[in-house]
PDB file of C-alpha atoms and ligand atoms in Angstrom:
ATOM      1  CA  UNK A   1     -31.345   0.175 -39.978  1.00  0.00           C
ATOM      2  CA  UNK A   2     -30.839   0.212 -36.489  1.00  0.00           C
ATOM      3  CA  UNK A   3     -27.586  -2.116 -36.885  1.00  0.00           C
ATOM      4  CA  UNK A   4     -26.374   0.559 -39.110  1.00  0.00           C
ATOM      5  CA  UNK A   5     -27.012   3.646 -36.502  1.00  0.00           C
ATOM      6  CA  UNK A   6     -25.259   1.502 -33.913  1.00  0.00           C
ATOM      7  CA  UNK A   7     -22.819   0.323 -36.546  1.00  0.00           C
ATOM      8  CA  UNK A   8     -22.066   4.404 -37.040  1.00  0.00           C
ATOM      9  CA  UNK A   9     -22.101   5.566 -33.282  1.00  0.00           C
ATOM     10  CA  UNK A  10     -19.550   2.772 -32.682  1.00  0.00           C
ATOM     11  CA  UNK A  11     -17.389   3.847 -35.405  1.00  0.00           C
ATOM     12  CA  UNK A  12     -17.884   7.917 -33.956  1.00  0.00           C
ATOM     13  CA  UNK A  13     -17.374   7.254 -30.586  1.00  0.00           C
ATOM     14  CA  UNK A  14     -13.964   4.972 -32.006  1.00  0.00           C
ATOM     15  CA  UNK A  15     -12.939   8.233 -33.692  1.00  0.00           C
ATOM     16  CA  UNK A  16     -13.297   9.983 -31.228  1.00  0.00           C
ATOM     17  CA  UNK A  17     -11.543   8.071 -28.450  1.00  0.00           C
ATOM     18  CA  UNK A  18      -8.782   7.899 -31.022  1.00  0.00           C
ATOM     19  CA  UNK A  19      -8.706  11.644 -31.444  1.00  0.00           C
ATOM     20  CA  UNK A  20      -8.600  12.088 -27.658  1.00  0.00           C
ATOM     21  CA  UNK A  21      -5.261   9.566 -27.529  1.00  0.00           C
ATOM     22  CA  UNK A  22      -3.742  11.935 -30.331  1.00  0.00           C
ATOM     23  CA  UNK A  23      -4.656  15.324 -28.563  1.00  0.00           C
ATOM     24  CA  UNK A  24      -3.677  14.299 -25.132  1.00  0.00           C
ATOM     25  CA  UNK A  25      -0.274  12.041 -25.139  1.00  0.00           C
ATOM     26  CA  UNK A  26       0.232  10.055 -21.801  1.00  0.00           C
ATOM     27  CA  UNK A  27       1.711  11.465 -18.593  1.00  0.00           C
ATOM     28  CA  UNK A  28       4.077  10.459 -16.710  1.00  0.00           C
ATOM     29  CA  UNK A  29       2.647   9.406 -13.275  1.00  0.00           C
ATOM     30  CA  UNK A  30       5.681  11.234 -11.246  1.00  0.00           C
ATOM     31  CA  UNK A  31       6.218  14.233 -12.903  1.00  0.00           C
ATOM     32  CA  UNK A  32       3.791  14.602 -15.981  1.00  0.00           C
ATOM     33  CA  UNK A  33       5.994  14.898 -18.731  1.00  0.00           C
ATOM     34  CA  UNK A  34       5.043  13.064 -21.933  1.00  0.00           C
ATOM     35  CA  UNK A  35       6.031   9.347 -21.605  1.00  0.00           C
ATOM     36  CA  UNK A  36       5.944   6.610 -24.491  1.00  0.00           C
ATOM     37  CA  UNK A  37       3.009   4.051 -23.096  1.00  0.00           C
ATOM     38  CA  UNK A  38       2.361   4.371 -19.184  1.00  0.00           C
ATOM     39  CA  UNK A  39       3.777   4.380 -16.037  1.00  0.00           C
ATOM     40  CA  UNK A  40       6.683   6.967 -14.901  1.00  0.00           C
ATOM     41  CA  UNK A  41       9.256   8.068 -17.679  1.00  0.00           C
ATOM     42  CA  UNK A  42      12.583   6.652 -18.230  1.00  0.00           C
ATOM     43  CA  UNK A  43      14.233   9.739 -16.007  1.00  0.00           C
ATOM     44  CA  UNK A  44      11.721   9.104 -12.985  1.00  0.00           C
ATOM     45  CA  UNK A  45      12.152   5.083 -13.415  1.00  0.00           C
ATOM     46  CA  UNK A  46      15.706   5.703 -12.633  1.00  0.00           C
ATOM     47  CA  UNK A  47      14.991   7.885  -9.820  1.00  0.00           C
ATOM     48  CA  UNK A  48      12.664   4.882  -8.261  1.00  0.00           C
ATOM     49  CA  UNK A  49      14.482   2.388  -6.188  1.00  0.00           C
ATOM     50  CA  UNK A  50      12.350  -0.975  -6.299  1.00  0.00           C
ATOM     51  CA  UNK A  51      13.178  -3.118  -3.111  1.00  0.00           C
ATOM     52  CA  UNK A  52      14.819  -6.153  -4.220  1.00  0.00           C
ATOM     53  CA  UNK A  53      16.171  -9.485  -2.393  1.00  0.00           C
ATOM     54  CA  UNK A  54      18.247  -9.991  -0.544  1.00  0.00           C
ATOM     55  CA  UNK A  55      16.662  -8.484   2.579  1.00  0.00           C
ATOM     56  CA  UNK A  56      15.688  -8.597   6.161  1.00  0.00           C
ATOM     57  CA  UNK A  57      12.954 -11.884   6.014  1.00  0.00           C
ATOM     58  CA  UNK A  58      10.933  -9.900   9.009  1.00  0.00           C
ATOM     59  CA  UNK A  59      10.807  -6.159   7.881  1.00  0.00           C
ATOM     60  CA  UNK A  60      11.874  -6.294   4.191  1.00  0.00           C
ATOM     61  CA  UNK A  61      14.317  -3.752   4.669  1.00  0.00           C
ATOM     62  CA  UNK A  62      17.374  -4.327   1.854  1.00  0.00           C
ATOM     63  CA  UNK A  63      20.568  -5.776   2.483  1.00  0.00           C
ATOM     64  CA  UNK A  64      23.656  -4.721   1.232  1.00  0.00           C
ATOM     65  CA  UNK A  65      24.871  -8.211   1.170  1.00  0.00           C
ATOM     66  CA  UNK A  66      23.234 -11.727   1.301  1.00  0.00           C
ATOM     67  CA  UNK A  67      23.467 -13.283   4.356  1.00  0.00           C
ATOM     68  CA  UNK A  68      21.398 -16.198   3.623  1.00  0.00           C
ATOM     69  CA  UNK A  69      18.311 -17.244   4.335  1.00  0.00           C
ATOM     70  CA  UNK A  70      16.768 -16.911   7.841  1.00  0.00           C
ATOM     71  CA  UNK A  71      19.091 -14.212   9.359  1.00  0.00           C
ATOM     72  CA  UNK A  72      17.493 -11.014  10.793  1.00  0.00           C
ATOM     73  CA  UNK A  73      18.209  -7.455  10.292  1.00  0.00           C
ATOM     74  CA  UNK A  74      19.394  -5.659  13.761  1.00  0.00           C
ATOM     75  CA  UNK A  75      15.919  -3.973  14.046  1.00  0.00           C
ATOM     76  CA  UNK A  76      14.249  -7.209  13.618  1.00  0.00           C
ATOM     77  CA  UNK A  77      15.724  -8.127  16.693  1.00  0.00           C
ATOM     78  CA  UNK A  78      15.738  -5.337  18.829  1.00  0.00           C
ATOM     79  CA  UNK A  79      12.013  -4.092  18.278  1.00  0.00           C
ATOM     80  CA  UNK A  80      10.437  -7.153  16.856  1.00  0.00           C
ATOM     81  CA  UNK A  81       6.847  -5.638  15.406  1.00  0.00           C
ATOM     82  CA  UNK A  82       3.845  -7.759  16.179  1.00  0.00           C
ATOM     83  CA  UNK A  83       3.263  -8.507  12.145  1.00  0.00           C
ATOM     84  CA  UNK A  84       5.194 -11.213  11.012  1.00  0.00           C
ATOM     85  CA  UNK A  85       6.899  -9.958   7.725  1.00  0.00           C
ATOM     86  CA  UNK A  86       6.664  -6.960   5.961  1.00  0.00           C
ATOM     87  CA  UNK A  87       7.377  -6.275   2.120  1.00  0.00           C
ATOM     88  CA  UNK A  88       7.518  -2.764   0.261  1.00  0.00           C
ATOM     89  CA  UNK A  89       7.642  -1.857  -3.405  1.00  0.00           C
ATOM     90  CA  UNK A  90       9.733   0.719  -3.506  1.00  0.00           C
ATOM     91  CA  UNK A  91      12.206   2.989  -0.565  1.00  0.00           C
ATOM     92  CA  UNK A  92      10.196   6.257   0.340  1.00  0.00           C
ATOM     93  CA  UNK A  93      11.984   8.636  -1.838  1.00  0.00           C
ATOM     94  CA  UNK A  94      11.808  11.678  -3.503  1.00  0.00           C
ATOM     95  CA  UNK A  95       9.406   9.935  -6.701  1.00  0.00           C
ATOM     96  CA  UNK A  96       7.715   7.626  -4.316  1.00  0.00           C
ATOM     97  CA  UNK A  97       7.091  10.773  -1.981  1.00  0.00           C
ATOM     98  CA  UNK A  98       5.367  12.364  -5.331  1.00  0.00           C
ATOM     99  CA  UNK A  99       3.494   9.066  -6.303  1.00  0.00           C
ATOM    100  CA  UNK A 100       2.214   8.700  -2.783  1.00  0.00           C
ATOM    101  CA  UNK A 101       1.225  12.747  -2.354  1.00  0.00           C
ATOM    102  CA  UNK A 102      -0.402  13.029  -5.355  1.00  0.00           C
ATOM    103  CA  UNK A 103      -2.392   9.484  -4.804  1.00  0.00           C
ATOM    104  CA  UNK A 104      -3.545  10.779  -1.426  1.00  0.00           C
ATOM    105  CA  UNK A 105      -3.640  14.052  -1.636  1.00  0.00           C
ATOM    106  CA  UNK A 106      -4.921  14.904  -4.953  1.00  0.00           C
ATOM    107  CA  UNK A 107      -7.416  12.562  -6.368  1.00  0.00           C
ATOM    108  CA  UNK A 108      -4.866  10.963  -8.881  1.00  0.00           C
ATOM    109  CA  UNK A 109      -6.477   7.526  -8.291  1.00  0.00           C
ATOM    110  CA  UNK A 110      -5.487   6.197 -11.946  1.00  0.00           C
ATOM    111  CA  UNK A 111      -1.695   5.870  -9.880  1.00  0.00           C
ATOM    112  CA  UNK A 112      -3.058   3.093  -7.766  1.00  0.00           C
ATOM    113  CA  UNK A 113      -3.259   0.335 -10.745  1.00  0.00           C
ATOM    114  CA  UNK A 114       0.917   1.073 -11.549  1.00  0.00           C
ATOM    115  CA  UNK A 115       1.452   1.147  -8.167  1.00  0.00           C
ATOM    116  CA  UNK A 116      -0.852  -1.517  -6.736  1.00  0.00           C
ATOM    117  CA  UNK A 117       0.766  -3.843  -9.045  1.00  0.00           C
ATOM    118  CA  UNK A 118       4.175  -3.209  -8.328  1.00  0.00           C
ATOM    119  CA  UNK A 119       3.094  -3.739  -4.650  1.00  0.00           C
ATOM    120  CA  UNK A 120       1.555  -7.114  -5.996  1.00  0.00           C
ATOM    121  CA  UNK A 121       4.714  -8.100  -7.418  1.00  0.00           C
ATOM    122  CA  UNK A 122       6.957  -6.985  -4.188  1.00  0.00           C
ATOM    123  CA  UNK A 123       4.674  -9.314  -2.019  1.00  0.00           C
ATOM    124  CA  UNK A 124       4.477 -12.337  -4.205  1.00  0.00           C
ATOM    125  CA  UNK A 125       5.439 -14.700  -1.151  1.00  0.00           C
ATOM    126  CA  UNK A 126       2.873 -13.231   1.342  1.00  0.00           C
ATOM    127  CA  UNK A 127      -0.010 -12.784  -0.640  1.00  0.00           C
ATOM    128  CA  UNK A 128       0.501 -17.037  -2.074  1.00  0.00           C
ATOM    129  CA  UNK A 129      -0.360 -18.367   1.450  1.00  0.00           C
ATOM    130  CA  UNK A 130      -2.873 -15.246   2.714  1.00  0.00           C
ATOM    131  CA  UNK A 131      -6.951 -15.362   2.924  1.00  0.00           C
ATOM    132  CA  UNK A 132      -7.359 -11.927   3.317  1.00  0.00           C
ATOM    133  CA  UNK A 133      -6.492  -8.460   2.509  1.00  0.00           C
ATOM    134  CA  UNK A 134      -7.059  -5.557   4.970  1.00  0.00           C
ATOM    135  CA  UNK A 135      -6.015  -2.117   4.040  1.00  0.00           C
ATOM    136  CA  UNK A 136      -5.334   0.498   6.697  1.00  0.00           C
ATOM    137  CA  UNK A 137      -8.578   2.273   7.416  1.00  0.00           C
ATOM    138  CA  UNK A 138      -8.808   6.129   7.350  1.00  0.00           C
ATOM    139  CA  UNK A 139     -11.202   7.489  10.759  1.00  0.00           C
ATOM    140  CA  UNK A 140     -14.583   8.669   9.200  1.00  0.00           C
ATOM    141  CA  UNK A 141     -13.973  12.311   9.692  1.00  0.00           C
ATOM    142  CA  UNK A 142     -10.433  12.103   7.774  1.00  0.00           C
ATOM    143  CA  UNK A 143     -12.800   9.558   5.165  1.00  0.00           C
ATOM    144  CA  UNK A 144     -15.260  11.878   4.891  1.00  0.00           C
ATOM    145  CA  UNK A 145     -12.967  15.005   4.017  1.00  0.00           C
ATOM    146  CA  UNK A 146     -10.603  13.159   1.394  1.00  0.00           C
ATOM    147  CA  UNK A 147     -13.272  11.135   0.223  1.00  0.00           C
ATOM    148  CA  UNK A 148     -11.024   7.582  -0.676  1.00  0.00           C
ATOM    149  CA  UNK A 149      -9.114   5.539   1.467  1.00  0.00           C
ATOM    150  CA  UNK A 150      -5.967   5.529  -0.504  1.00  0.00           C
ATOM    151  CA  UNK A 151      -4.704   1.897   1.164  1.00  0.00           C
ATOM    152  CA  UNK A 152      -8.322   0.657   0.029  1.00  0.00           C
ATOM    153  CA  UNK A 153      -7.941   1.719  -3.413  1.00  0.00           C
ATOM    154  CA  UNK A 154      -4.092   0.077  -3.298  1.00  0.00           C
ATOM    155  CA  UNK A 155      -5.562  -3.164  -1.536  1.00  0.00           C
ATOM    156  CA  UNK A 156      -8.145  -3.595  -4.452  1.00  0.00           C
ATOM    157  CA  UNK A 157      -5.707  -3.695  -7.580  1.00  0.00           C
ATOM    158  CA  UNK A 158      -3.518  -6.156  -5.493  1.00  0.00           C
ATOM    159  CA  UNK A 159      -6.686  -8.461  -4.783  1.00  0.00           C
ATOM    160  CA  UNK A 160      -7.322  -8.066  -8.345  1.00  0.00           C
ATOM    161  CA  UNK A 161      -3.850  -9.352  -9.279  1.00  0.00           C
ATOM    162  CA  UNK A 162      -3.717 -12.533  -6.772  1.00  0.00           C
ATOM    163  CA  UNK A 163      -7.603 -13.432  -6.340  1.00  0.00           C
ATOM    164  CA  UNK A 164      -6.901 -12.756  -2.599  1.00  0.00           C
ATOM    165  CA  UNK A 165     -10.632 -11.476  -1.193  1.00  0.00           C
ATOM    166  CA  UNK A 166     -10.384  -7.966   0.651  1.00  0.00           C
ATOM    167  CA  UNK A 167     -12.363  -6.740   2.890  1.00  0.00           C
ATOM    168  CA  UNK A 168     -12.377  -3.243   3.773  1.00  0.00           C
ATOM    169  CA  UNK A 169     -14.017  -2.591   6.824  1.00  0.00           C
ATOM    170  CA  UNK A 170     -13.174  -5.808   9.079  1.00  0.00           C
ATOM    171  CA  UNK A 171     -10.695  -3.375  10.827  1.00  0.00           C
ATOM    172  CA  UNK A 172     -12.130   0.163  12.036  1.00  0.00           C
ATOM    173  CA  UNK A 173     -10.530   3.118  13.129  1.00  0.00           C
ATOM    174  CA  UNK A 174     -12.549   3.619  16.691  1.00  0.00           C
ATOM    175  CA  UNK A 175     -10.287   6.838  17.312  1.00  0.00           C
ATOM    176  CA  UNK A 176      -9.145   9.758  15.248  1.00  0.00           C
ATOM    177  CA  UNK A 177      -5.481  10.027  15.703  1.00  0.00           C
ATOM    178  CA  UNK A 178      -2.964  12.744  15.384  1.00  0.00           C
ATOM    179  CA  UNK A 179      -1.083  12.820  12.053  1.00  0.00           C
ATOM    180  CA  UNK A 180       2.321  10.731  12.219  1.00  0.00           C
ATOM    181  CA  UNK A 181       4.239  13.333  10.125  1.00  0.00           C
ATOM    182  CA  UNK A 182       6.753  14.703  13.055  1.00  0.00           C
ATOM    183  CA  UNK A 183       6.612  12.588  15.655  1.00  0.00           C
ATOM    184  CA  UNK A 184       9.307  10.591  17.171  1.00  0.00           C
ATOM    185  CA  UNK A 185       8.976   7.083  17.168  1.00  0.00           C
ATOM    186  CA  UNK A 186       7.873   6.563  20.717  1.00  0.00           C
ATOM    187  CA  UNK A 187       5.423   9.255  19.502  1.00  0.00           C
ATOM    188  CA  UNK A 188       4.029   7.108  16.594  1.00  0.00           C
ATOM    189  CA  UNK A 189       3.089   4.299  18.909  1.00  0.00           C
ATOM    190  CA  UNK A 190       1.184   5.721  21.665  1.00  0.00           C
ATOM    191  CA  UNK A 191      -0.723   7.950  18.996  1.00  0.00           C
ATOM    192  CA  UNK A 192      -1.983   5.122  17.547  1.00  0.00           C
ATOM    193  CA  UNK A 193      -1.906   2.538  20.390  1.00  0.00           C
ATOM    194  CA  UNK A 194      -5.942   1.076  20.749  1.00  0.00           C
ATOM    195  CA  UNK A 195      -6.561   3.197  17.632  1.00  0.00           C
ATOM    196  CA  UNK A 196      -8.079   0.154  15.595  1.00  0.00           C
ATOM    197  CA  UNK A 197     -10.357  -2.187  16.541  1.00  0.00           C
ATOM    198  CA  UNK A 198     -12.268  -5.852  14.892  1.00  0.00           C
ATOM    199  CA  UNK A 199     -16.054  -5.346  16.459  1.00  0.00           C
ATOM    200  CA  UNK A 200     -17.491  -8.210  18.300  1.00  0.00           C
ATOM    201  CA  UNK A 201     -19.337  -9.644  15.782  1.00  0.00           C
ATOM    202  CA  UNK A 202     -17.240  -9.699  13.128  1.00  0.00           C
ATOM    203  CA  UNK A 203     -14.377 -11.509  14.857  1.00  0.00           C
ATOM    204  CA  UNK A 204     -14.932 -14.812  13.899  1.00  0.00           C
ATOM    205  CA  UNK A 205     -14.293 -13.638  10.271  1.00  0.00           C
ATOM    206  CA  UNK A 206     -10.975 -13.025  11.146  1.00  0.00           C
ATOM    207  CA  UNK A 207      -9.928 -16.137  13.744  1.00  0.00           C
ATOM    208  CA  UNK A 208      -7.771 -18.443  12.340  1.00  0.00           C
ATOM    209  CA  UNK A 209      -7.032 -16.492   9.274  1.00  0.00           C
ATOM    210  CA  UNK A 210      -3.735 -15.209   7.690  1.00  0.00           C
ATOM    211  CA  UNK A 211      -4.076 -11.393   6.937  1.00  0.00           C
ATOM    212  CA  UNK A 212      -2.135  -8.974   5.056  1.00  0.00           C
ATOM    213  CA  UNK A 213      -2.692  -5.552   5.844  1.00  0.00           C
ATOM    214  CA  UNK A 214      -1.939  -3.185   3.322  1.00  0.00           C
ATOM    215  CA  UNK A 215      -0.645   1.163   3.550  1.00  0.00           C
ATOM    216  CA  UNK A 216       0.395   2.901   1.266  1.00  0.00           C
ATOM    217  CA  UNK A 217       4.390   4.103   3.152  1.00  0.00           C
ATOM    218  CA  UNK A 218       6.058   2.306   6.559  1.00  0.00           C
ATOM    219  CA  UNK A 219       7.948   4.848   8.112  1.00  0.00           C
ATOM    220  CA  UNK A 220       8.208   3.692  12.234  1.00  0.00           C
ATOM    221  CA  UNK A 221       5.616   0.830  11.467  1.00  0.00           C
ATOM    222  CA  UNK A 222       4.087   1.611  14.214  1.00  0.00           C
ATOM    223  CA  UNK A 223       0.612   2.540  12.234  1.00  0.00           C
ATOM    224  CA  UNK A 224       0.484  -1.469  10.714  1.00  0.00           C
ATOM    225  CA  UNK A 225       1.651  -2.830  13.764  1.00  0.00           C
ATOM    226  CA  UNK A 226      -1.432  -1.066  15.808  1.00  0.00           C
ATOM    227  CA  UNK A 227      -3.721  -2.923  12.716  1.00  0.00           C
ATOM    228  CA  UNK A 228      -1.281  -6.228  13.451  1.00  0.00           C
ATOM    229  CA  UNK A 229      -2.352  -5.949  17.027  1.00  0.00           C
ATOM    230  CA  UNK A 230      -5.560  -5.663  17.039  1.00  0.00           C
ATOM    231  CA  UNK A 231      -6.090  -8.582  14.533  1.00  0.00           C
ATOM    232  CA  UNK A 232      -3.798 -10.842  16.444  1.00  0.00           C
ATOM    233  CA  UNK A 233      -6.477  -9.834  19.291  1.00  0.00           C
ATOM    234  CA  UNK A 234      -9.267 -11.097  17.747  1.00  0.00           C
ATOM    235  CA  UNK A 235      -7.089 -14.312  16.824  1.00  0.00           C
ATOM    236  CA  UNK A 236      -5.731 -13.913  12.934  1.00  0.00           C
ATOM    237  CA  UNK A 237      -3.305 -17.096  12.575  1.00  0.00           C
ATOM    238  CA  UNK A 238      -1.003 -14.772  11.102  1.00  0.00           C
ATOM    239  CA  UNK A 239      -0.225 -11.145  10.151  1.00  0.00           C
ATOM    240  CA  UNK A 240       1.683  -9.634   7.276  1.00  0.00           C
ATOM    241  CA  UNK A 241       2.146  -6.052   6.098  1.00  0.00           C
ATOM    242  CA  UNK A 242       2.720  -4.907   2.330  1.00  0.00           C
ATOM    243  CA  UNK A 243       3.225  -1.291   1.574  1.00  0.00           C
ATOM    244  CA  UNK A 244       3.934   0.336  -1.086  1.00  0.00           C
ATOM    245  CA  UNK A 245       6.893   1.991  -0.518  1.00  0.00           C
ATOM    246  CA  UNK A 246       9.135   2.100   2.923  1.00  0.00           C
ATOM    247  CA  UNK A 247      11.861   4.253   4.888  1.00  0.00           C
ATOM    248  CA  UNK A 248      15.068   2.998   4.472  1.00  0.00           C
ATOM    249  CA  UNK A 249      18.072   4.722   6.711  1.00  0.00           C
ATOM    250  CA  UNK A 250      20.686   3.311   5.032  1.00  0.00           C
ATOM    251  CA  UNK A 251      21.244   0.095   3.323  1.00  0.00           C
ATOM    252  CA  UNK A 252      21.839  -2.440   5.803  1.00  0.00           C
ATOM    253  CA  UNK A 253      24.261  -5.019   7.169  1.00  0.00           C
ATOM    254  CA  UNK A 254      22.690  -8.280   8.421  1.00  0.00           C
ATOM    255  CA  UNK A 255      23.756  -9.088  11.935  1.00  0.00           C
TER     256      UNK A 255
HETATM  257 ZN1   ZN B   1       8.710  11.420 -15.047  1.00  0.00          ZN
END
């Protein structure tokens, strides 16, 4: 008898499930149209421009040619960052801007999975020889108001996609900065210059140990490269940055 009742709940609770997928077709993630399976629809898709080789081996930023292997984009050279390589997912464009808005902004946390996993794929060659995952960490006052660290909930699909641990609060926020939005690049860095911090004790969990930190958008860099220094302070072998998507000026020549 009571295999039966559980036998019939099962079957109601399929029913239902199966009347919720008729009555509410999937959305598309950008702009919530109806879409055939998941993601973004065939018109957004379009709009997204995925980051693809060849590009700049230090920042990731996209080529317009190949230049082979090795050979450094201008920036690369003229303000090299204290990370070692950084890869994006996607430019920062007008559907990435959406994607990353509505992620942060407004509690649409079933984007990070799509986008986590693109960010997975866009970072292959980092995350193969990397021990750790740190995502960008939000002050407590900003925490506290938005209620998710939006890097943190980027950082755990893409630990859940290459079995690379993540820990999410080796690297703390000791000062509340000043949004980035509108400030020049000089700006950027001394806002959040001694911003982040590894505390004593927990040091010796990062010595030695190659680290990718993970945001969700690069604009100056200088946010990740404040995280890069601090964990190159408290000795990480190695520091790498994956975002998901990045500002690209213009497509690039190799020098
Ligand atoms: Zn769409």
């Amino acid at each position: 008898m009571q295999a039966m009742v559980s036998l019939i709940r099962s079957a109601c609770m399929h029913a239902t499930k199966l009347a919720l997928d008729i009555a509410l077709p999937t959305l598309c993630i950008a702009c919530r149209e109806p879409v055939d399976g998941e993601g973004v629809c065939a018109a957004c898709w379009g709009k997204l421009s995925f980051i693809e080789p060849p590009c700049c081996p230090r920042l990731g930023i996209p080529f317009v040619y190949d230049p082979g292997p090795e050979l450094l984009s201008m920036e690369a050279i003229a303000n090299p960052p204290a990370y070692q390589r950084a890869r994006a997912a996607v430019r920062y464009d007008e559907v990435a801007r959406t994607l990353v808005h509505a992620l942060k902004y407004q509690d649409r946390t079933d984007l990070a999975p799509i986008m986590g996993r693109w960010m997975a794929r866009a970072g292959r060659e980092l995350l193969e020889s990397a021990d750790l995952l740190v995502p960008v960490p939000l002050h407590w006052r900003r925490a506290w108001h938005r209620r998710y660290n939006q890097s943190g909930a980027l950082a755990r699909i893409i630990a859940r996609q290459s079995r690379v641990p993540l820990d999410g609060d080796l690297l703390r926020r000791v000062r509340a900065t000043e949004q980035q939005v509108g400030l020049s690049r000089a700006q950027r860095a001394s806002n959040v210059q001694g911003a982040f911090q590894v505390s004593k004790e927990r040091q010796s969990e990062v010595n030695g140990r190659r680290i990718i930190v993970i945001d969700d958008v690069l604009t100056s860099g200088a946010t990740v490269d404040a995280c890069a220094r601090a964990l190159l302070r408290a000795k990480a072998a190695q520091v790498d940055v994956l975002v998901f998507a990045r500002v690209v000026d213009t497509p690039k020549a190799p020098i």
